[in-house]
Coordinates of C-alpha atoms in Angstrom, one line a residue:
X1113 CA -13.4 -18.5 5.6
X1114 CA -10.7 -19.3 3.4
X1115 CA -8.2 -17.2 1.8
X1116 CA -9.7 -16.8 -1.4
X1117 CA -12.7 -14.9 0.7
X1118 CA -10.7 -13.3 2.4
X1119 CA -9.0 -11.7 -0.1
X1120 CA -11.9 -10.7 -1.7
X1121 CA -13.6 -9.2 1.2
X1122 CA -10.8 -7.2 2.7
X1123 CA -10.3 -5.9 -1.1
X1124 CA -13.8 -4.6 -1.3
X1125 CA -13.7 -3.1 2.0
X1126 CA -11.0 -1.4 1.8
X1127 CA -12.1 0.2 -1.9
X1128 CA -15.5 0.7 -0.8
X1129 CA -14.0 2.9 2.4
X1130 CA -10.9 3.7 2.2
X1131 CA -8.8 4.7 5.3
X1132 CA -6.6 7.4 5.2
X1133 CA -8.2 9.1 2.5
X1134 CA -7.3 12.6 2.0
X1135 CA -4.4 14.7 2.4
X1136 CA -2.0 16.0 5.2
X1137 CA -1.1 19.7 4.8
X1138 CA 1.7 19.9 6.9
X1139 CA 3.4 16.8 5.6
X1140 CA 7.3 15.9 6.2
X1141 CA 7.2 13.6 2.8
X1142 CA 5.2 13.6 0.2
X1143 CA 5.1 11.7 -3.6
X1144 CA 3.3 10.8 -6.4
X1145 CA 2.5 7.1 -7.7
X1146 CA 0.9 6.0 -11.3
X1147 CA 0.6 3.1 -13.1
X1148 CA -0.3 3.9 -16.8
X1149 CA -1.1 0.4 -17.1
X1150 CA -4.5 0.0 -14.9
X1151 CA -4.3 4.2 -14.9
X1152 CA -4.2 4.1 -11.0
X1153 CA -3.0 7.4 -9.6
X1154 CA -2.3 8.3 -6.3
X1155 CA -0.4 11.1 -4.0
X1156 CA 1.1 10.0 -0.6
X1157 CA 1.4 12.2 2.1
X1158 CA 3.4 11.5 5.1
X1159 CA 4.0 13.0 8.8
X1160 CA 6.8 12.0 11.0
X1161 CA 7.7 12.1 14.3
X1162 CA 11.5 11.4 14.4
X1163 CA 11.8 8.2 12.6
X1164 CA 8.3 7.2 13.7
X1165 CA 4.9 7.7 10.6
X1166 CA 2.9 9.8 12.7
X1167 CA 0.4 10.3 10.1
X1168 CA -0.2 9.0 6.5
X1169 CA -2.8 10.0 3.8
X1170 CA -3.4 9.3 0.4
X1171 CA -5.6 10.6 -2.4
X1172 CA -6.3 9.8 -6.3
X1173 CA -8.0 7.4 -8.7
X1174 CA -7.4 3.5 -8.8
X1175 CA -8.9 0.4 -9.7
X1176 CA -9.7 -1.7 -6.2
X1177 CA -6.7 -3.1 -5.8
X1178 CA -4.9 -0.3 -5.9
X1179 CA -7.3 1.4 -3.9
X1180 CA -7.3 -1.2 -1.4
X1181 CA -3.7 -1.7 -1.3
X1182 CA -3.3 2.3 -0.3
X1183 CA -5.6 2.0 2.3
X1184 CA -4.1 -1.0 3.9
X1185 CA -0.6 0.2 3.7
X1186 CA -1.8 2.9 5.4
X1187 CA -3.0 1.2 8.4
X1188 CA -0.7 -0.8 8.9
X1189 CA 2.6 2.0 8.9
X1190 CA 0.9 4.4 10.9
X1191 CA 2.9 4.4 13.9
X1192 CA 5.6 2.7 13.1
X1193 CA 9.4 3.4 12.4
X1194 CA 11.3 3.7 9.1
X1195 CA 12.8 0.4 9.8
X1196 CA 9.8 -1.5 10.6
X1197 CA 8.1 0.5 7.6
X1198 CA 11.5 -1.0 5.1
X1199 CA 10.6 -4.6 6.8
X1200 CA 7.4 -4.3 6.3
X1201 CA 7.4 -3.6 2.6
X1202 CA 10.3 -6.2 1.8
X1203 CA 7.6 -9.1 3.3
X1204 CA 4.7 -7.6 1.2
X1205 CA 7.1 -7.2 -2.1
X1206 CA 8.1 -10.8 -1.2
X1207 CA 4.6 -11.9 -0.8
X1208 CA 3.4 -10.2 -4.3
X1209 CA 6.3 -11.5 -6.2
X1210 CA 7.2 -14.7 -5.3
X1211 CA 4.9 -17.5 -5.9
X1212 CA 5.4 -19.7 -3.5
X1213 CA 5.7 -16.9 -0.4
X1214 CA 3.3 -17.7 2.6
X1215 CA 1.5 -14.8 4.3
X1216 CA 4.0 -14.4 7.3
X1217 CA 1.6 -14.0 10.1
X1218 CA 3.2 -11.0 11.2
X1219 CA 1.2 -9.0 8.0
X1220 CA -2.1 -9.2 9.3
X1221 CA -4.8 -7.8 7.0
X1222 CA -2.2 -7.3 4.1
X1223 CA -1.6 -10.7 4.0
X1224 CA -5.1 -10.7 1.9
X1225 CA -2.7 -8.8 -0.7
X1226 CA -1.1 -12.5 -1.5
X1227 CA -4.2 -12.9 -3.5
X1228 CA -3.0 -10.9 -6.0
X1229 CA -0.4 -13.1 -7.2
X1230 CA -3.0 -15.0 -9.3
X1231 CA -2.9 -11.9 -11.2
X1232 CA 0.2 -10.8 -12.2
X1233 CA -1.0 -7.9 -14.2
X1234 CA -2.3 -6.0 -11.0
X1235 CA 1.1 -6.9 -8.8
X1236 CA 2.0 -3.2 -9.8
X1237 CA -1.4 -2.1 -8.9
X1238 CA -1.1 -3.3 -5.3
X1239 CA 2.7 -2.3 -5.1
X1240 CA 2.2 0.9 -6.6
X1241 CA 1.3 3.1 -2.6
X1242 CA 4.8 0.8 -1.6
X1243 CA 7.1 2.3 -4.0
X1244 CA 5.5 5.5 -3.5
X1245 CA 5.8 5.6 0.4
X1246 CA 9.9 5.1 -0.3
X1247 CA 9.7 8.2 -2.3
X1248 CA 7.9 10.0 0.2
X1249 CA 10.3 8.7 3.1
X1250 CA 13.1 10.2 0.6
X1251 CA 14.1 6.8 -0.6
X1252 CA 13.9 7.6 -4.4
X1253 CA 12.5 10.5 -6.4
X1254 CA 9.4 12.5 -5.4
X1255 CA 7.5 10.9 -8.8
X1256 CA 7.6 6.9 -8.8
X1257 CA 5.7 5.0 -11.8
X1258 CA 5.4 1.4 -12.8
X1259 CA 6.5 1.8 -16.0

């Protein structure tokens, strides 16, 4: 399977069932993400444990990409430290907006999000849960759009 497929097939998986879906009531962090481009909107809820994502949720509305992208994120911070969270999202920012970034083996399934570079009109669809995981980690304010 090449990467193209790839791509593809972790995309629509991950829109068709989402992980993570839904929302944490006793969050630590929590923000809100649009991008009045594609109209993708999403809330991110967070629960830590120290400096470790315990639990991590999203809800809203968003093309597959974005959709995806949430889900992925998702799966792949749970359980992991604010550090290794900041890493992680400079190697997927890196690997959206650089064109000739390769998929550091280290990203696992999110290195299907290097597809997306084809399309640089959806880049801020699939960065969009990013951005809004800083806010909810209190790296920025509580609202983050793409703007």
């Amino acid at each position: 399977m090449d990467l193209k497929e790839l791509y593809r097939d972790v995309i629509l998986d991950h829109n068709r069932r989402p992980r993570n879906f839904g929302r944490i009531e006793a969050a630590d962090g929590q923000a809100e993400g649009n991008n009045p481009l594609c109209g993708d909107r999403l809330s991110l809820t967070v629960r830590l444990n120290g400096e470790r994502i315990e639990d991590i949720r999203f809800e809203g509305k968003g093309c597959a990409i974005s959709t995806a992208s949430a889900s992925l994120m998702t799966e792949a911070v749970k359980g992991k430290e604010r550090a290794a969270v900041r890493e992680l999202f400079d190697k997927v920012h890196t690997l959206l907006t650089q064109p000739d970034a390769a998929a550091d083996g280290s990203l696992g399934k999110l290195a299907a999000l290097s597809g997306v570079r084809e399309f640089p009109v959806r880049v801020k669809c699939a960065s969009l849960c990013w951005h809004t995981l800083n806010a909810a980690l209190g790296h920025g304010p509580p609202a983050v759009t793409t703007e």
